[in-house]
Coordinates of C-alpha atoms and ligand atoms in Angstrom, one line a residue:
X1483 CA -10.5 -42.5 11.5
X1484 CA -11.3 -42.7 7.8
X1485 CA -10.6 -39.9 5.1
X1486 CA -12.9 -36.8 5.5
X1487 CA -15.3 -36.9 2.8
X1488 CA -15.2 -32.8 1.8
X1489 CA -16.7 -30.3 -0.1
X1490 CA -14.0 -27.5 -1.4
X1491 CA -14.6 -23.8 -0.9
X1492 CA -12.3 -20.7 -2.8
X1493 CA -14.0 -17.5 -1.2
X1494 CA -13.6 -13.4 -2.5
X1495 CA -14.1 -11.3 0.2
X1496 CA -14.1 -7.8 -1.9
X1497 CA -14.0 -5.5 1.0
X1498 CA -15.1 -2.0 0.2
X1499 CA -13.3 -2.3 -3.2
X1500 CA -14.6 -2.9 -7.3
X1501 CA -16.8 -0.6 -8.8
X1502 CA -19.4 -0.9 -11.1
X1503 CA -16.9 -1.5 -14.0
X1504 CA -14.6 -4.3 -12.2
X1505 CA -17.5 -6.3 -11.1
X1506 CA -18.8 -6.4 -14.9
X1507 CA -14.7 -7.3 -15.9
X1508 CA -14.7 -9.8 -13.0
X1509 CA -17.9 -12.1 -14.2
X1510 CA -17.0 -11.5 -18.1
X1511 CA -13.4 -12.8 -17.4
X1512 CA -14.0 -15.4 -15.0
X1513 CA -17.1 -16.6 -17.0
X1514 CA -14.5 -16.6 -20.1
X1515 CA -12.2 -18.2 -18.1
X1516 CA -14.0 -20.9 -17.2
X1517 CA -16.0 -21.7 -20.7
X1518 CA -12.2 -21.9 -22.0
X1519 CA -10.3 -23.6 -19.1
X1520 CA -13.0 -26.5 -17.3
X1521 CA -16.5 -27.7 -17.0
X1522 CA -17.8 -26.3 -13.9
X1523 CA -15.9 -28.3 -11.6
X1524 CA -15.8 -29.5 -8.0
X1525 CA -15.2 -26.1 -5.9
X1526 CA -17.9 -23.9 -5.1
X1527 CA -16.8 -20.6 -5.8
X1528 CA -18.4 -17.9 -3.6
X1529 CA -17.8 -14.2 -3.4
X1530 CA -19.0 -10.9 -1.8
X1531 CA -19.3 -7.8 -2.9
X1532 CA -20.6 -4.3 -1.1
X1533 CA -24.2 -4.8 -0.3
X1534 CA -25.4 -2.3 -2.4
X1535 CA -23.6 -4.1 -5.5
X1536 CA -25.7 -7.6 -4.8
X1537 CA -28.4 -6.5 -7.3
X1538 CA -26.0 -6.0 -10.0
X1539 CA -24.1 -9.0 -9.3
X1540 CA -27.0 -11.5 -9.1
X1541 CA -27.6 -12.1 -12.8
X1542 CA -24.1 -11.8 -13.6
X1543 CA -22.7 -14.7 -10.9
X1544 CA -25.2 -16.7 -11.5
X1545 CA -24.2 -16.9 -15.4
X1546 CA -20.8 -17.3 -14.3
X1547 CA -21.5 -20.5 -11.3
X1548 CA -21.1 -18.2 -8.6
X1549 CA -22.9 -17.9 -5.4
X1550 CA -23.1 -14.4 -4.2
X1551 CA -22.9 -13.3 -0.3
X1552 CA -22.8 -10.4 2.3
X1553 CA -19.8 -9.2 3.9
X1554 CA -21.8 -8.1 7.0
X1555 CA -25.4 -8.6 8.0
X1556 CA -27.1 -7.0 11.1
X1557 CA -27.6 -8.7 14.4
X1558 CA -31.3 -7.8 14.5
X1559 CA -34.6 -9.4 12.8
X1560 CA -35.9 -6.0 12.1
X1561 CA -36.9 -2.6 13.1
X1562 CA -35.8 0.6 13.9
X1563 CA -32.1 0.2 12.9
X1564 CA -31.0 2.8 10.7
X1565 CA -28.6 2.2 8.0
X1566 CA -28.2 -1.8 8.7
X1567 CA -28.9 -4.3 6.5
X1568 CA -31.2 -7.4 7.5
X1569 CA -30.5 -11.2 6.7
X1570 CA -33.6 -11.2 5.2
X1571 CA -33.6 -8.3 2.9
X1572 CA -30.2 -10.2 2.4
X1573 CA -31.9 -13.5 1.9
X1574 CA -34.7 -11.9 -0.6
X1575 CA -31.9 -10.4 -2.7
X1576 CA -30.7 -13.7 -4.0
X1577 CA -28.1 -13.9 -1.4
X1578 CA -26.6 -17.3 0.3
X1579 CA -24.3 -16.6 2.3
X1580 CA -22.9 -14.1 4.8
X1581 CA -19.3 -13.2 6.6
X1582 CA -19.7 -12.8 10.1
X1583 CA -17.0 -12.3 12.5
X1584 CA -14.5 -11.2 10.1
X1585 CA -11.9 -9.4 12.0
X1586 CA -12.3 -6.4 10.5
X1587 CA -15.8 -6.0 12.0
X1588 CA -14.3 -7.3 15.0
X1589 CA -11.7 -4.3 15.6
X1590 CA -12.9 -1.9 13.3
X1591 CA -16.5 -1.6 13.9
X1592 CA -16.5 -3.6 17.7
X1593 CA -18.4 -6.2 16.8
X1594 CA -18.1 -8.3 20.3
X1595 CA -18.5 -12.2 21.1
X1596 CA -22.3 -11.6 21.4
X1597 CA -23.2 -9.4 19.1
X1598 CA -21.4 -12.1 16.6
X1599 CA -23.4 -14.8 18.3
X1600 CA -27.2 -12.7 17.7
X1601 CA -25.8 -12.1 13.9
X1602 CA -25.0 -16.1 13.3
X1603 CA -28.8 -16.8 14.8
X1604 CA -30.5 -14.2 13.0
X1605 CA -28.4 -14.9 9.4
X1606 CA -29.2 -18.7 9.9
X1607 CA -32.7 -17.9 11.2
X1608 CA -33.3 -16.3 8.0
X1609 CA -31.4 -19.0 5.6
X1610 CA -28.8 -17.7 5.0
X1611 CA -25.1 -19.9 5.2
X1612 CA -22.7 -18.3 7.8
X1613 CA -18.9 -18.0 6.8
X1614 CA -17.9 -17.4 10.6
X1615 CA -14.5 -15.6 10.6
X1616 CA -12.1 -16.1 13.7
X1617 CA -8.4 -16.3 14.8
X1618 CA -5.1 -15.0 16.9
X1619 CA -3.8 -11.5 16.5
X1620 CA 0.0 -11.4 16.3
X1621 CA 0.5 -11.1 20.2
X1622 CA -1.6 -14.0 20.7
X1623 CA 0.5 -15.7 18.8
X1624 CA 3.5 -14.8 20.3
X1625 CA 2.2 -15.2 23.8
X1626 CA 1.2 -19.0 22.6
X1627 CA -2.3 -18.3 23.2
X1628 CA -3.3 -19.5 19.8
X1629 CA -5.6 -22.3 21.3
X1630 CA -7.1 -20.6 23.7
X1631 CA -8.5 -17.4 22.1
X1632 CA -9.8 -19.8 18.9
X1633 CA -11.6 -22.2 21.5
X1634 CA -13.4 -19.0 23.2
X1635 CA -14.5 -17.4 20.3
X1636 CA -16.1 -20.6 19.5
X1637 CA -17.4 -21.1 22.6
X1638 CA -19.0 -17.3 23.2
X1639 CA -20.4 -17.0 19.7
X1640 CA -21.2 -20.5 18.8
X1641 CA -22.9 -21.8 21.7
X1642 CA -26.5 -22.5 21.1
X1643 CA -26.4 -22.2 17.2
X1644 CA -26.8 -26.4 16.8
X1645 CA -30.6 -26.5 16.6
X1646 CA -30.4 -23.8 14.0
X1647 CA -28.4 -26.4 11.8
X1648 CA -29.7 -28.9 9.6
X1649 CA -26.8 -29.1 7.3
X1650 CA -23.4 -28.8 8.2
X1651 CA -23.0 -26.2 4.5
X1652 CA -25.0 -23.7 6.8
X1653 CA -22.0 -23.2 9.3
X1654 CA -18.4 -23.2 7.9
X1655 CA -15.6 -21.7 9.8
X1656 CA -12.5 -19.5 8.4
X1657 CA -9.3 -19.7 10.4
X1658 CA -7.9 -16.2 9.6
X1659 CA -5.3 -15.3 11.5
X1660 CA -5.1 -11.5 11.9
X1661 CA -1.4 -11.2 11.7
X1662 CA -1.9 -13.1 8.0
X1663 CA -4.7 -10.6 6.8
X1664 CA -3.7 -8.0 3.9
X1665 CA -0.1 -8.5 5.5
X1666 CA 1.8 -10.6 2.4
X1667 CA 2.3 -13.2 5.5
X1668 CA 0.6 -16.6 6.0
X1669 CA 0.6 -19.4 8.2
X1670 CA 2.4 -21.7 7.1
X1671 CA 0.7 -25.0 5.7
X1672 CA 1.2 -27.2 9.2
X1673 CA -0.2 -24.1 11.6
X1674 CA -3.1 -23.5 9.6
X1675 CA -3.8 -27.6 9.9
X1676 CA -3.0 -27.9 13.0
X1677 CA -5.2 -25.0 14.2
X1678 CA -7.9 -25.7 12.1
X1679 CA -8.0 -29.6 13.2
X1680 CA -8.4 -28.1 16.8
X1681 CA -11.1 -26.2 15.9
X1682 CA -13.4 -29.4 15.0
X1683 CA -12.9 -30.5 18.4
X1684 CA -13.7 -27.6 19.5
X1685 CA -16.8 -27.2 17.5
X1686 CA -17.6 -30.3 19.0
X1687 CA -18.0 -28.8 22.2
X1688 CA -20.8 -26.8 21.1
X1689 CA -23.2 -29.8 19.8
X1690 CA -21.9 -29.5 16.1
X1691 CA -20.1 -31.8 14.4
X1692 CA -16.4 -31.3 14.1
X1693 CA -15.3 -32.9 11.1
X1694 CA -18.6 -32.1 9.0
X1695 CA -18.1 -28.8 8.9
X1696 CA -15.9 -27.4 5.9
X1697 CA -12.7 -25.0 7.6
X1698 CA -11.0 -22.7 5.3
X1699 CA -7.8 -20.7 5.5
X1700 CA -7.8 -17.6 5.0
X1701 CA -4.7 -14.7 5.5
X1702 CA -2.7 -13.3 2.2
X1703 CA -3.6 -16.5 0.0
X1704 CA -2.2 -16.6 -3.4
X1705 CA -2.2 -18.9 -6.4
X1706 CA 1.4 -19.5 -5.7
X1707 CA 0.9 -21.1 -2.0
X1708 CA -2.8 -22.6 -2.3
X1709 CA -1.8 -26.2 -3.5
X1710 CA 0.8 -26.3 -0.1
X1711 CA -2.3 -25.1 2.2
X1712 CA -5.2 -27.3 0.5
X1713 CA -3.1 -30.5 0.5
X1714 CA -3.6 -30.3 4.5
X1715 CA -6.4 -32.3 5.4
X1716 CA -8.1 -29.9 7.6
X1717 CA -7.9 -27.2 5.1
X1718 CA -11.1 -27.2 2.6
X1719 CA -10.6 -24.1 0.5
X1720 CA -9.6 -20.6 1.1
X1721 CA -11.1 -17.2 2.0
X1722 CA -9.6 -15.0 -0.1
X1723 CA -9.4 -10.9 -0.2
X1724 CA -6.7 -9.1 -2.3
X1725 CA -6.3 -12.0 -4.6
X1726 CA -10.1 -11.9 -5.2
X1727 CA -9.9 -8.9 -6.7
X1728 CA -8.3 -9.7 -10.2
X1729 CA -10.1 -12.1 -11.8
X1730 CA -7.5 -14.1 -13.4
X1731 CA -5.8 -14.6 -10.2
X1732 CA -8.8 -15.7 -8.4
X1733 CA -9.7 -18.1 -11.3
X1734 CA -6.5 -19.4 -10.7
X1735 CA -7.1 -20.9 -6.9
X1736 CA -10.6 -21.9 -8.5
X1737 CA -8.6 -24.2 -10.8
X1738 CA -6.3 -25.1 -8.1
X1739 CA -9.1 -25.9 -5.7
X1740 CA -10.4 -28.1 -8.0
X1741 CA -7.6 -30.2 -9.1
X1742 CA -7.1 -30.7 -5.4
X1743 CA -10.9 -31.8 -4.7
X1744 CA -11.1 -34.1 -8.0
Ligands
PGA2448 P1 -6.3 -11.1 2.3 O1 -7.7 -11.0 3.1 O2 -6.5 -12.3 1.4 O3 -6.2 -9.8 1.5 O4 -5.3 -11.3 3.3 C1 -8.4 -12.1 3.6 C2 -9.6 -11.7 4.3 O5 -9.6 -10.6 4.9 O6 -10.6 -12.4 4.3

């Protein structure tokens, strides 16, 4: 098999952090950043805020090159849903992209296999890219069922979505272990690879194709470890939370990402 033609992703998950006055410190100083550093280079840098922010952050990302998404969409078209937010009120806003599965949403908030699978469908239904979110907790890990719980949360949630897809950039997966999330800990370099090569044959399994799709890391990343993950071949970029949140920091895996995809 030839090299993988791919496109590279750096990702800021935000959580329910930044206020009005980071996110206008984050675009100044990553917009700086880049006028001084780079031309606009080859990663696509993505990021997403809190929902409510997306207004405010439209203008400003796309001065800076950014594309802005949702952390969290609802599984519904529309209706009577009080309090969630639609993909296409989502879509309307400017938005390109949204998290699903993130595993936050998965133990926090009980977001199940199925109610994941109705959110992918109704986010791609609508246009928007999906950033599905999956992986082992630490006793998975331990018990060496790694492989299996990746392959059925494909399977259950994924299933069916291939007719939604015209372009493999609507469906990219993030390996995120959730041992390796806010912990300080990640994977090492080889697990990430090798569980992130499983998961295009996996993906393979539900009518899409494997090595198309881009498959980021994502679990504690940090400027200081991103060249040792992205040099993997399976690894395309990063989804990134703490380190997101300072600007300088997260302009640093930009530049990283895109010496490595040059
Ligand atoms: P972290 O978060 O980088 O803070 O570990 C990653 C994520 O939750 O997507």
């Amino acid at each position: 098999m030839g090299k993988r033609k791919r496109s590279v992703y750096v990702i800021g998950n935000w959580k329910m952090n930044q206020g009005l006055e980071d996110i206008a410190l984050f675009f100044k100083t990553f917009e700086n950043q880049r006028l001084k550093k780079s031309k606009e280079g080859g990663a696509e840098v993505w990021v997403a805020p809190q929902s409510i922010h997306l207004g405010v952050c439209a203008p400003l990302a796309r001065k800076a090159g950014v594309f802005l998404g949702a952390q969290n969409c609802s599984a519904h078209l529309q209706g009577a849903y009080t309090g969630e937010i639609s993909s296409r009120a989502l879509a309307e806003m400017g938005v390109v992209f949204t998290l699903v599965g993130h595993s936050e949403r998965r133990t926090l908030f009980g977001e199940d296999q199925s109610v994941l699978r109705h959110k992918t469908e109704t986010a791609l239904k609508q246009g928007l890219f999906v950033v599905f979110c999956l992986g082992e907790t630490l006793q998975q890990k331990n018990n060496q069922e790694t492989f299996s719980v990746l392959e059925e949360q494909v399977i259950s949630s994924l299933q069916g979505v291939a007719p939604l897809i015209s372009s493999p950039r609507q469906l990219i997966l993030a390996y995120e272990p959730v041992w390796a999330i806010g912990t300080g800990q990640t994977a090492t370099p080889e697990e990430a690879n090798e569980a992130q090569g499983f998961l295009r044959k996996i993906l393979e399994k539900v009518g899409l194709k494997g090595e198309s799709h881009s498959i980021l890391y994502g679990g504690s990343v940090k400027s200081s470890h991103i060249e040792e993950l992205m040099s993997k071949p399976h690894i395309d970029g990063v989804l990134v939370g703490g380190a997101s949140l300072d600007p300088v920091e997260f302009f640093r895996l930009v530049e990283c990402a895109e010496t490595l995809s040059g």
